[in-house]
Amino acid sequence: MTNAEQQNEVPVHAMTRPARERAGAEPYCPTAVGELVLDARAGRVGVFMDRVGDTVHLRPERGGLEWEVDPRWLRPPPATLAQKNARRNGDSRCNSDNAKAAS
């Protein structure tokens, strides 16, 4: 490799994945732990866990390692996921009420 090629080479740590969209001027603010949100930068849906300073912590919906997100990249989840989550929450409330009534 020539000196000119070495100077034009981009270090690996400087490379980032291109953003799928731009950060929002007015980001979405989750209101409750457990709420589904979209990390628009990564293109992933996660469960809101906590906000510490200027960082939001999300966890995969089915469990796993948390990841950190700049809150400017948060969006509400796609409608289909929000409906699925509401249905699941409704089912769990119904099941817990039935369990209480049976005992």
PDB file of C-alpha atoms in Angstrom:
ATOM      1  CA  MET A   1       0.000   0.000   0.000  1.00  0.00           C
ATOM      2  CA  THR A   2       1.365   3.403  -0.953  1.00  0.00           C
ATOM      3  CA  ASN A   3       1.498   6.401   1.390  1.00  0.00           C
ATOM      4  CA  ALA A   4      -1.329   8.080  -0.524  1.00  0.00           C
ATOM      5  CA  GLU A   5      -3.547   4.999  -0.068  1.00  0.00           C
ATOM      6  CA  GLN A   6      -2.751   4.847   3.661  1.00  0.00           C
ATOM      7  CA  GLN A   7      -3.684   8.499   4.106  1.00  0.00           C
ATOM      8  CA  ASN A   8      -7.050   7.993   2.354  1.00  0.00           C
ATOM      9  CA  GLU A   9      -7.882   4.856   4.319  1.00  0.00           C
ATOM     10  CA  VAL A  10     -10.697   5.348   6.840  1.00  0.00           C
ATOM     11  CA  PRO A  11     -10.088   3.722  10.233  1.00  0.00           C
ATOM     12  CA  VAL A  12     -12.578   0.985  11.122  1.00  0.00           C
ATOM     13  CA  HIS A  13     -13.745   2.756  14.299  1.00  0.00           C
ATOM     14  CA  ALA A  14     -14.725   5.825  12.259  1.00  0.00           C
ATOM     15  CA  MET A  15     -17.165   3.859  10.072  1.00  0.00           C
ATOM     16  CA  THR A  16     -20.798   3.807  11.069  1.00  0.00           C
ATOM     17  CA  ARG A  17     -23.895   2.329   9.574  1.00  0.00           C
ATOM     18  CA  PRO A  18     -25.806   4.861   7.512  1.00  0.00           C
ATOM     19  CA  ALA A  19     -28.918   6.138   9.234  1.00  0.00           C
ATOM     20  CA  ARG A  20     -32.204   4.941   7.781  1.00  0.00           C
ATOM     21  CA  GLU A  21     -33.770   8.298   8.499  1.00  0.00           C
ATOM     22  CA  ARG A  22     -32.905  11.569  10.155  1.00  0.00           C
ATOM     23  CA  ALA A  23     -33.099  12.245  13.876  1.00  0.00           C
ATOM     24  CA  GLY A  24     -36.387  13.893  14.762  1.00  0.00           C
ATOM     25  CA  ALA A  25     -36.647  17.480  15.879  1.00  0.00           C
ATOM     26  CA  GLU A  26     -39.365  16.413  18.336  1.00  0.00           C
ATOM     27  CA  PRO A  27     -38.534  12.879  19.489  1.00  0.00           C
ATOM     28  CA  TYR A  28     -41.110  10.442  20.815  1.00  0.00           C
ATOM     29  CA  CYS A  29     -41.048  10.238  24.636  1.00  0.00           C
ATOM     30  CA  PRO A  30     -42.142   6.901  26.089  1.00  0.00           C
ATOM     31  CA  THR A  31     -44.401   7.300  29.120  1.00  0.00           C
ATOM     32  CA  ALA A  32     -44.052   3.937  30.874  1.00  0.00           C
ATOM     33  CA  VAL A  33     -41.472   1.214  31.399  1.00  0.00           C
ATOM     34  CA  GLY A  34     -42.364  -1.684  29.115  1.00  0.00           C
ATOM     35  CA  GLU A  35     -43.683   0.502  26.288  1.00  0.00           C
ATOM     36  CA  LEU A  36     -42.661  -0.548  22.785  1.00  0.00           C
ATOM     37  CA  VAL A  37     -40.697   2.063  20.830  1.00  0.00           C
ATOM     38  CA  LEU A  38     -38.845   2.145  17.530  1.00  0.00           C
ATOM     39  CA  ASP A  39     -35.118   2.935  17.447  1.00  0.00           C
ATOM     40  CA  ALA A  40     -35.180   4.572  14.002  1.00  0.00           C
ATOM     41  CA  ARG A  41     -31.396   4.717  13.695  1.00  0.00           C
ATOM     42  CA  ALA A  42     -30.956   0.980  14.179  1.00  0.00           C
ATOM     43  CA  GLY A  43     -34.310   0.027  12.666  1.00  0.00           C
ATOM     44  CA  ARG A  44     -35.172  -2.060  15.751  1.00  0.00           C
ATOM     45  CA  VAL A  45     -38.203  -2.164  18.015  1.00  0.00           C
ATOM     46  CA  GLY A  46     -37.403  -2.331  21.698  1.00  0.00           C
ATOM     47  CA  VAL A  47     -38.992  -2.160  25.121  1.00  0.00           C
ATOM     48  CA  PHE A  48     -38.395   1.089  26.986  1.00  0.00           C
ATOM     49  CA  MET A  49     -36.505   0.345  30.222  1.00  0.00           C
ATOM     50  CA  ASP A  50     -35.082   3.628  31.536  1.00  0.00           C
ATOM     51  CA  ARG A  51     -33.793   7.087  30.725  1.00  0.00           C
ATOM     52  CA  VAL A  52     -30.485   8.155  32.252  1.00  0.00           C
ATOM     53  CA  GLY A  53     -29.433  11.685  31.354  1.00  0.00           C
ATOM     54  CA  ASP A  54     -29.457  11.993  27.569  1.00  0.00           C
ATOM     55  CA  THR A  55     -29.582   8.234  26.974  1.00  0.00           C
ATOM     56  CA  VAL A  56     -32.543   5.874  26.700  1.00  0.00           C
ATOM     57  CA  HIS A  57     -32.131   2.165  27.439  1.00  0.00           C
ATOM     58  CA  LEU A  58     -34.093  -0.334  25.345  1.00  0.00           C
ATOM     59  CA  ARG A  59     -34.288  -4.120  25.523  1.00  0.00           C
ATOM     60  CA  PRO A  60     -35.385  -6.533  22.777  1.00  0.00           C
ATOM     61  CA  GLU A  61     -39.079  -7.454  23.031  1.00  0.00           C
ATOM     62  CA  ARG A  62     -38.318 -11.114  23.718  1.00  0.00           C
ATOM     63  CA  GLY A  63     -35.490 -10.379  26.157  1.00  0.00           C
ATOM     64  CA  GLY A  64     -31.774  -9.979  25.682  1.00  0.00           C
ATOM     65  CA  LEU A  65     -29.148  -7.341  26.163  1.00  0.00           C
ATOM     66  CA  GLU A  66     -30.174  -3.724  26.520  1.00  0.00           C
ATOM     67  CA  TRP A  67     -28.851  -1.133  24.121  1.00  0.00           C
ATOM     68  CA  GLU A  68     -28.513   2.611  24.437  1.00  0.00           C
ATOM     69  CA  VAL A  69     -30.273   5.073  22.158  1.00  0.00           C
ATOM     70  CA  ASP A  70     -30.061   8.797  21.691  1.00  0.00           C
ATOM     71  CA  PRO A  71     -33.661   9.879  22.447  1.00  0.00           C
ATOM     72  CA  ARG A  72     -33.784  11.930  19.215  1.00  0.00           C
ATOM     73  CA  TRP A  73     -34.012   8.612  17.326  1.00  0.00           C
ATOM     74  CA  LEU A  74     -37.091   7.283  19.160  1.00  0.00           C
ATOM     75  CA  ARG A  75     -40.360   6.880  17.288  1.00  0.00           C
ATOM     76  CA  PRO A  76     -43.683   5.291  18.217  1.00  0.00           C
ATOM     77  CA  PRO A  77     -43.841   1.637  17.197  1.00  0.00           C
ATOM     78  CA  PRO A  78     -45.490   0.677  13.909  1.00  0.00           C
ATOM     79  CA  ALA A  79     -49.293   0.358  14.282  1.00  0.00           C
ATOM     80  CA  THR A  80     -49.268  -3.427  13.915  1.00  0.00           C
ATOM     81  CA  LEU A  81     -46.882  -3.805  16.847  1.00  0.00           C
ATOM     82  CA  ALA A  82     -48.846  -1.375  18.993  1.00  0.00           C
ATOM     83  CA  GLN A  83     -52.043  -3.347  18.305  1.00  0.00           C
ATOM     84  CA  LYS A  84     -50.305  -6.635  19.077  1.00  0.00           C
ATOM     85  CA  ASN A  85     -48.984  -5.230  22.350  1.00  0.00           C
ATOM     86  CA  ALA A  86     -52.420  -3.861  23.343  1.00  0.00           C
ATOM     87  CA  ARG A  87     -54.004  -7.240  22.583  1.00  0.00           C
ATOM     88  CA  ARG A  88     -51.351  -9.029  24.640  1.00  0.00           C
ATOM     89  CA  ASN A  89     -51.797  -6.617  27.555  1.00  0.00           C
ATOM     90  CA  GLY A  90     -55.572  -7.044  27.374  1.00  0.00           C
ATOM     91  CA  ASP A  91     -55.207 -10.832  27.405  1.00  0.00           C
ATOM     92  CA  SER A  92     -52.948 -10.724  30.450  1.00  0.00           C
ATOM     93  CA  ARG A  93     -55.387  -8.448  32.314  1.00  0.00           C
ATOM     94  CA  CYS A  94     -58.294 -10.754  31.473  1.00  0.00           C
ATOM     95  CA  ASN A  95     -56.356 -13.807  32.570  1.00  0.00           C
ATOM     96  CA  SER A  96     -55.345 -12.227  35.866  1.00  0.00           C
ATOM     97  CA  ASP A  97     -58.950 -11.119  36.573  1.00  0.00           C
ATOM     98  CA  ASN A  98     -60.215 -14.645  35.839  1.00  0.00           C
ATOM     99  CA  ALA A  99     -57.619 -16.101  38.147  1.00  0.00           C
ATOM    100  CA  LYS A 100     -58.716 -13.761  40.967  1.00  0.00           C
ATOM    101  CA  ALA A 101     -62.413 -14.531  40.468  1.00  0.00           C
ATOM    102  CA  ALA A 102     -61.806 -18.296  40.469  1.00  0.00           C
ATOM    103  CA  SER A 103     -59.962 -18.263  43.792  1.00  0.00           C
TER     104      SER A 103
END
